[in-house]
Amino acid sequence: MQNELPPNLKRIESESIEIMRDVVATFRNPVMLYSVGKDSSVMLRLAIKAFYPAPLPFPLLHVDTTWKFKDMITFRDEQARANGVDLRVHVNQDGVEKGVNPFTFSSSTYTDIMKTEALKQALGNYQFDAALGGARRDEEKSRAKERIFSFRSKNQVWDPRDQRPELWNLFNPLIHPGESIRVFPLSNWTELDVWTYIGLENIPVVPLYFAALRPVVRRANTWIMVDDHRLPLGPDEVPEMRRVRFRTLGCYPLTGAIESAAETVEQIVAEMAETRFSERQGRLIDTDEVGSMEKKKREGYF
Amino acid sequence: MSATPGQAADKDLLRFITCGSVDDGKSTMIGRLLHDSKLIMEDTLHALTKDSRRYGSHNDGVDLALLVDGLQVEREQGITIDVAYCFFSTPHRSFIVADTPGHEQYTRNMATGASTAQLAVVLIDARKGILQQTRRHTYICSLLGLKHVVFAVNKIDLVGYREDAFRRIAEEAEAFAAPLGFRSVHVVPISARDGDNITERSPRTPWYVGPALLPYLETIDVYSDVLSKPFRFQVQWVNRPHSEFRGYAGTVASGRIRKGDPIVVPTSGQRSRVQDIISYQASHDVAEAGDAIVLTLEHDIDLARGHVLCAPTELPEVTNRFAAHVLWMDQEPLISGRSVLCRIGTNLISASISIDCKIDINTRVRVPGNSIGLNEVAFCNLVAAAPVAFDPYVDNPKMGAFIVIDRHSYRTVGAGMIAFNLDRRDERQAGQRTVDKTARAALKQQNPAVLWLTGLSGAGKSTIARLLEARLHAAGHHTMMLDGDHLRGGLSRDLGFTTEDRVENIRRAGEVAKLMVEGGLIVLCAFISPHRAERAKVRDLFGPDEFIEIFVDTPIETCIARDPKGLYGHARSGELTNFTGFDAPYEAPDAPEIHLKTPGLTAEQLADRVISVLLARRLIARS
């Protein structure tokens, strides 16, 4: 089967498909979180494969902070149309009305209100009992500790000290009303696996992953893109055009670019072999404090 | 896309765990492997240096364990609580490492990591030698079917790189691993902290001539024979987008399947042939173990999640009674006879577990016992509510593994490895399926028993029994109530009230209750049953936990005052003779399971007391 995929990718592809099928077979109202990034692109492709020839048996949910890159929103809507998926977009209107933004609020307050709180609202409103997410264990230390089927209490809280044991591929899907499971089919994928798979399968990703001349300013040792007029510029800040790309995508004021000439997937993979920096280095929100990702996760962040 | 040189694209993958006792250096060793494979990125190293100053247990330099101890509480306490999965690769192989906790209380998390691993690296502190936890982890690895073990004798620097210290530990390790059925056992002296014998042989241990740890892991042959095993396919999900298409989605558990091959559903005996093997926008001639596919069949047969498709020439076992090793993973102990849910493959089924014997995890000796606590192992007999198809775990882990789920909390409380079918072979060959008391009770999800209420006439036996039955029924238990009026209206119509007839009436009540317990029911019996000897005979009809004697202890004055049937009045006037408590003796029980002293309590309160005792005795799990 599928001679084009090398054995290790074929193995993790099958594992992810098996996980997704288990979710659909055992939950009443599952949803897939769609963050528009490369991992979401891979998740969408895997889900389409998992249920073929049936259509996608669950909706996609995008939690929009209103501060995403413009290209992400365009790409998201194109993908939803092209794949005929049921896309739901949720914005925390409370936060919008209170004027929550990543500049005058601390990045942790901003993330808490516009991402974590927004996600909880959406999951609660739609009564989803399982939420599929694209997180990988190689991304961050507290993610490395998380189960594939990760139990959430009624308040959507993760208790890392008391996770359900998870043996073999025998996931436990049983929950009481109000509880939920977050499911991570890409747990055993690495960043390299994701890019290699995107290349072999010709999976579309947001163009921001590829190097191009973009208007940027230097902040906190990284390049921040001036994606629209809302980015407040300091008195000495003058946007300059640089050849940059992004390794991860999030809210544009909090996502740093790297200088790069990689314009194709092959070039990205080659660049990755050389780099001495990890993927999340460009994420400003992770560096707030030691253990910050775990803290956010415990509170319900994806 | 062509594979870039040095990338993991077409290398094979080894999944291994690190285990062993606390502080033997598991996390440090993984940190060392990552570090020496140049896989730690600059920003990560920078964060590590920052963390080491805050949490590190080394006074100098970086604490490599902090690379994997990712939870705040782990870093603060300097221990590993849950398994961390790390990824690294060398030019020869890709690795997924599960770093597992060493503390005994977190053994279940170690088992989580071990269940998907092919090899275990068991760390041993050279100064302390083999500890209880070393044996425990090695045994659990063998129980979970790991075929390869490496004993890494760590902190060799702290014993002065002495060969005799290493030799002594190596010999002991090899001796206790020998009977555990590993395909390979290797022992290597290392210093995780300093890097001795990690990526290359250390000049400080010239007496060690074997390979260093990483080269060993890169080259060990961990071949799997899953392709040569019989075809097994556990149906995960029925793919039916429209009335014209019906496919069965799942992952091939073992063996191969080709278009046109015959298949059989072992639990139902239905047969068909494979019409097509489908993946995304493609049809295939063959699929093999590990492939996630959709199968369509030539015939329209009744198939759902939980069914297994098999090659007709090599069938799995089909039974509802099987023996298994169970590793218990919950704070609340497993009590023999408990009703649980089991997930075997894609099949979720209710079952009762009784403990055949406990296994001492350190000595592997079988010891008697009827309960096991957190992280203990027992050999158990399971009775499922319906027949299941399985292969013994040692032959085919995907077909012989199960998890145990608590019916009420839904927590994952145990891990099981099926050993063999408990149905006698001759019975199976005769096409019989044993449906017995335990099987019937499993279907009802309860423990069958007799609640035998004894006491004077008018003591309140029937009132309490009726309340109890209502409570049990409301909680979903199947019950039946028997009392004197019941029996004497039919079965005992021929009996009078002589002592002989009363004894015979109780005998009949006991036998009827026994049949009902065989049927899986909870039987409530309200009989004066004044004689100890008769009650003892009834008790002997049942198993030790099945007969609950409830003494309804009401003073005779109260009974006379109540006199619900006017019988005391008749006895006093002489119309009724041989009446218990009046002109015939009542022999109170010496040691009833429940002694209800009724004065001052309502019937409801008394019924509550009985329910709470039943819960405490785990006869029932819900009320």
Coordinates of C-alpha atoms in Angstrom, one line a residue, chain B residues 148-347:
Chain B
H148 CA 14.5 -7.0 24.9
V149 CA 16.1 -5.6 28.1
V150 CA 19.3 -3.6 28.7
F151 CA 20.5 -3.3 32.3
A152 CA 22.4 0.0 32.4
V153 CA 24.6 0.0 35.6
N154 CA 24.7 3.7 36.1
K155 CA 26.9 6.0 38.3
I156 CA 29.8 3.6 37.6
D157 CA 32.1 6.6 38.4
L158 CA 30.8 6.6 42.0
V159 CA 32.2 3.1 42.5
G160 CA 35.6 4.0 41.0
Y161 CA 34.9 2.4 37.6
R162 CA 35.5 -1.0 39.4
E163 CA 35.0 -4.1 37.3
D164 CA 34.1 -6.3 40.3
A165 CA 31.3 -4.0 41.4
F166 CA 29.9 -4.1 37.8
R167 CA 30.3 -7.9 37.5
R168 CA 28.5 -8.6 40.7
I169 CA 25.4 -6.6 39.6
A170 CA 25.6 -8.0 36.1
E171 CA 25.5 -11.6 37.2
E172 CA 22.6 -11.0 39.6
A173 CA 20.6 -9.1 36.9
E174 CA 21.2 -11.8 34.3
A175 CA 20.2 -14.5 36.8
F176 CA 16.9 -13.0 37.7
A177 CA 16.1 -12.0 34.1
A178 CA 16.8 -15.5 32.8
P179 CA 13.4 -17.0 33.6
L180 CA 11.4 -14.0 32.3
G181 CA 11.4 -15.0 28.7
F182 CA 13.4 -12.1 27.2
R183 CA 14.9 -12.7 23.8
S184 CA 17.9 -10.6 24.6
V185 CA 19.5 -9.3 27.8
H186 CA 22.5 -7.0 27.7
V187 CA 24.3 -5.3 30.6
V188 CA 26.4 -2.1 30.2
P189 CA 28.2 0.0 32.8
I190 CA 27.5 3.8 32.3
S191 CA 27.7 7.2 33.8
A192 CA 24.7 9.1 32.5
R193 CA 26.0 12.3 34.1
D194 CA 29.5 12.2 32.5
G195 CA 28.6 10.3 29.3
D196 CA 30.7 7.1 29.9
N197 CA 29.7 4.3 27.5
I198 CA 26.8 6.3 26.2
T199 CA 27.8 7.1 22.6
E200 CA 31.1 5.3 22.6
R201 CA 33.2 3.0 24.8
S202 CA 34.7 4.8 27.8
P203 CA 38.5 4.7 28.4
R204 CA 37.7 4.7 32.1
T205 CA 36.2 1.2 31.9
P206 CA 38.8 -0.6 29.7
W207 CA 37.6 -4.0 31.1
Y208 CA 34.2 -3.6 29.4
V209 CA 34.4 -4.9 25.9
G210 CA 30.8 -4.8 24.8
P211 CA 29.1 -2.0 22.8
A212 CA 28.3 1.4 24.3
L213 CA 24.6 2.0 25.0
L214 CA 23.6 4.1 21.9
P215 CA 25.4 1.9 19.3
Y216 CA 23.7 -1.1 20.9
L217 CA 20.2 0.5 20.6
E218 CA 21.0 1.5 17.0
T219 CA 21.8 -2.0 15.9
I220 CA 19.8 -4.4 18.0
D221 CA 17.4 -6.6 16.0
V222 CA 13.9 -6.1 17.4
Y223 CA 12.1 -7.9 14.5
S224 CA 8.4 -8.4 14.9
D225 CA 6.7 -11.5 13.7
V226 CA 3.3 -9.8 13.5
L227 CA 3.2 -10.3 9.7
S228 CA 3.6 -14.1 10.0
K229 CA 0.7 -14.5 12.5
P230 CA -2.9 -15.3 11.4
F231 CA -5.0 -12.5 9.9
R232 CA -6.9 -10.6 12.5
F233 CA -8.9 -7.4 12.0
Q234 CA -10.9 -5.6 14.8
V235 CA -13.8 -3.6 13.3
Q236 CA -13.5 -0.1 14.6
W237 CA -16.2 1.8 12.7
V238 CA -18.8 1.0 10.1
N239 CA -18.3 3.3 7.1
R240 CA -21.7 3.8 5.5
P241 CA -22.0 7.1 3.7
H242 CA -25.0 6.0 1.6
S243 CA -27.1 2.9 1.1
E244 CA -24.8 1.7 -1.8
F245 CA -21.7 1.4 0.3
R246 CA -21.0 -0.5 3.5
G247 CA -17.3 -0.8 4.6
Y248 CA -15.6 -1.8 7.8
A249 CA -12.9 0.6 9.0
G250 CA -10.1 -0.7 11.2
T251 CA -6.4 -1.5 11.5
V252 CA -5.0 -4.9 10.6
A253 CA -3.9 -6.3 13.9
S254 CA -1.8 -9.2 12.5
G255 CA -1.1 -11.1 9.3
R256 CA -2.1 -10.1 5.8
I257 CA -5.3 -10.0 3.8
R258 CA -5.8 -10.1 0.0
K259 CA -8.8 -9.3 -2.2
G260 CA -11.0 -12.4 -2.5
D261 CA -9.7 -14.0 0.7
P262 CA -12.3 -15.8 2.8
I263 CA -13.0 -14.4 6.3
V264 CA -15.0 -15.6 9.3
V265 CA -16.5 -13.7 12.2
P266 CA -15.5 -16.2 15.0
T267 CA -18.1 -15.1 17.6
S268 CA -21.0 -15.6 15.1
G269 CA -19.6 -18.1 12.6
Q270 CA -20.6 -15.9 9.7
R271 CA -18.5 -16.2 6.6
S272 CA -17.7 -14.0 3.6
R273 CA -15.0 -13.0 1.3
V274 CA -13.1 -9.7 1.0
Q275 CA -14.5 -7.7 -2.0
D276 CA -12.2 -4.7 -1.8
I277 CA -9.4 -3.2 0.4
I278 CA -9.8 0.6 0.4
S279 CA -7.8 3.5 1.6
Y280 CA -8.1 7.2 0.6
Q281 CA -8.9 7.3 -3.1
A282 CA -7.3 3.9 -3.7
S283 CA -8.1 0.2 -3.9
H284 CA -5.4 -2.4 -2.9
D285 CA -4.8 -6.0 -3.6
V286 CA -3.3 -6.7 -0.2
A287 CA -3.1 -5.1 3.3
E288 CA -0.9 -6.1 6.2
A289 CA -0.5 -5.7 10.0
G290 CA -0.5 -2.0 10.9
D291 CA -2.4 -0.7 7.9
A292 CA -5.5 1.4 8.6
I293 CA -8.0 0.4 5.9
V294 CA -11.6 -0.1 5.0
L295 CA -12.8 -3.6 4.0
T296 CA -15.9 -4.4 2.0
L297 CA -17.3 -7.9 1.9
E298 CA -19.1 -9.9 -0.7
H299 CA -22.0 -10.7 1.6
D300 CA -24.2 -8.5 3.6
I301 CA -23.5 -9.8 7.1
D302 CA -24.2 -8.3 10.5
L303 CA -21.0 -6.6 11.7
A304 CA -20.4 -3.8 14.1
R305 CA -17.6 -2.2 16.2
G306 CA -16.1 -4.9 18.4
H307 CA -16.4 -7.8 15.9
V308 CA -13.2 -9.4 14.8
L309 CA -12.6 -10.7 11.2
C310 CA -10.2 -13.7 11.0
A311 CA -8.7 -16.1 8.6
P312 CA -11.0 -19.2 8.6
T313 CA -8.0 -21.6 8.8
E314 CA -6.6 -20.3 12.0
L315 CA -9.3 -19.2 14.4
P316 CA -8.9 -17.4 17.7
E317 CA -10.4 -18.6 20.9
V318 CA -14.1 -17.8 21.5
T319 CA -15.3 -17.8 25.1
N320 CA -16.8 -15.7 27.8
R321 CA -14.6 -17.3 30.4
F322 CA -10.9 -16.7 30.4
A323 CA -7.8 -16.4 32.6
A324 CA -5.6 -13.4 32.6
H325 CA -2.9 -11.5 34.4
V326 CA -4.3 -8.3 35.7
L327 CA -2.1 -5.3 36.8
W328 CA -4.2 -3.2 39.1
M329 CA -3.8 0.6 38.7
D330 CA -6.4 2.2 41.0
Q331 CA -6.2 3.4 44.6
E332 CA -9.4 1.5 45.3
P333 CA -8.4 -2.2 45.5
L334 CA -9.8 -4.9 43.2
I335 CA -12.0 -7.2 45.3
S336 CA -12.6 -10.7 43.9
G337 CA -16.0 -10.9 42.2
R338 CA -16.2 -7.3 41.1
S339 CA -18.2 -6.3 38.1
V340 CA -16.3 -4.1 35.6
L341 CA -16.1 -3.0 32.0
C342 CA -13.3 -4.4 29.8
R343 CA -12.1 -3.0 26.5
I344 CA -10.6 -5.9 24.4
G345 CA -9.6 -4.6 21.0
T346 CA -12.5 -2.5 19.9
N347 CA -14.9 -4.5 22.0

